[in-house]
Amino acid sequence: MAMQISDSELELMKIVWANGGTALYAHIMEELSKAGRTWQKNTVITLLSRLVEKGLLKTNKIGRRNEYAAIVSEADYQASQTQTLLNKLYEGNAKGLVSTLIQREMISAEDYEELRQFWEKGGGR
């Protein structure tokens, strides 16, 4: 499930995900303006239809309004992007990624400890 979407498209997906996986067009526009995005209506519609084409969103008509529903969850998207990153930068070796996070202090000792406990409890399964 390797899917490439632009940063702008991702921003729209994040709005939909944050709203519980569905969002009306009006809500999306509202959130964009809160974030200081002054995108034209046409731009947003184009981005949304690209996300529909790529299979990340589907459209539901509610009366005359368009509701956009996420087909891919945020967790699944993050997992597929992480896999892509792993393959691209670390030949699929997760240990390499984790050592980078630790060595460059991108992960705190507390985070590390929490993850270790999570791992020991078999939290990933």
Short mmCIF file of C-alpha atoms in Angstrom, two decimals, residues 59-103:
data_model
loop_
_atom_site.label_atom_id
_atom_site.label_comp_id
_atom_site.label_asym_id
_atom_site.label_seq_id
_atom_site.Cartn_x
_atom_site.Cartn_y
_atom_site.Cartn_z
CA THR A 59 -17.46 11.09 -1.35
CA ASN A 60 -20.94 10.81 0.12
CA LYS A 61 -23.71 13.18 -0.91
CA ILE A 62 -25.69 14.49 2.03
CA GLY A 63 -28.49 16.43 0.44
CA ARG A 64 -26.61 18.93 -1.68
CA ARG A 65 -23.50 18.79 0.46
CA ASN A 66 -20.41 16.70 -0.05
CA GLU A 67 -19.06 14.66 2.80
CA TYR A 68 -15.60 13.17 2.48
CA ALA A 69 -14.87 9.88 4.23
CA ALA A 70 -11.40 8.41 4.79
CA ILE A 71 -10.98 4.95 3.26
CA VAL A 72 -7.49 4.63 4.76
CA SER A 73 -7.04 5.20 8.49
CA GLU A 74 -4.32 7.49 9.79
CA ALA A 75 -2.60 4.53 11.48
CA ASP A 76 -2.54 2.52 8.23
CA TYR A 77 -1.23 5.51 6.30
CA GLN A 78 1.50 6.12 8.89
CA ALA A 79 2.45 2.43 8.81
CA SER A 80 2.74 2.38 5.01
CA GLN A 81 4.79 5.59 4.97
CA THR A 82 7.05 4.24 7.72
CA GLN A 83 7.58 1.05 5.71
CA THR A 84 8.46 3.16 2.64
CA LEU A 85 10.94 5.22 4.70
CA LEU A 86 12.48 2.06 6.19
CA ASN A 87 12.95 0.50 2.76
CA LYS A 88 14.32 3.70 1.23
CA LEU A 89 16.77 4.70 3.98
CA TYR A 90 17.51 1.53 5.96
CA GLU A 91 17.01 -1.34 3.46
CA GLY A 92 14.04 -2.37 5.60
CA ASN A 93 16.16 -2.64 8.76
CA ALA A 94 14.08 -1.19 11.62
CA LYS A 95 17.01 -1.47 14.03
CA GLY A 96 18.90 1.11 11.94
CA LEU A 97 16.01 3.55 12.25
CA VAL A 98 15.70 3.01 16.00
CA SER A 99 19.45 3.47 16.58
CA THR A 100 19.31 6.76 14.66
CA LEU A 101 16.40 7.92 16.86
CA ILE A 102 18.34 7.03 20.00
CA GLN A 103 21.79 8.27 18.92
#
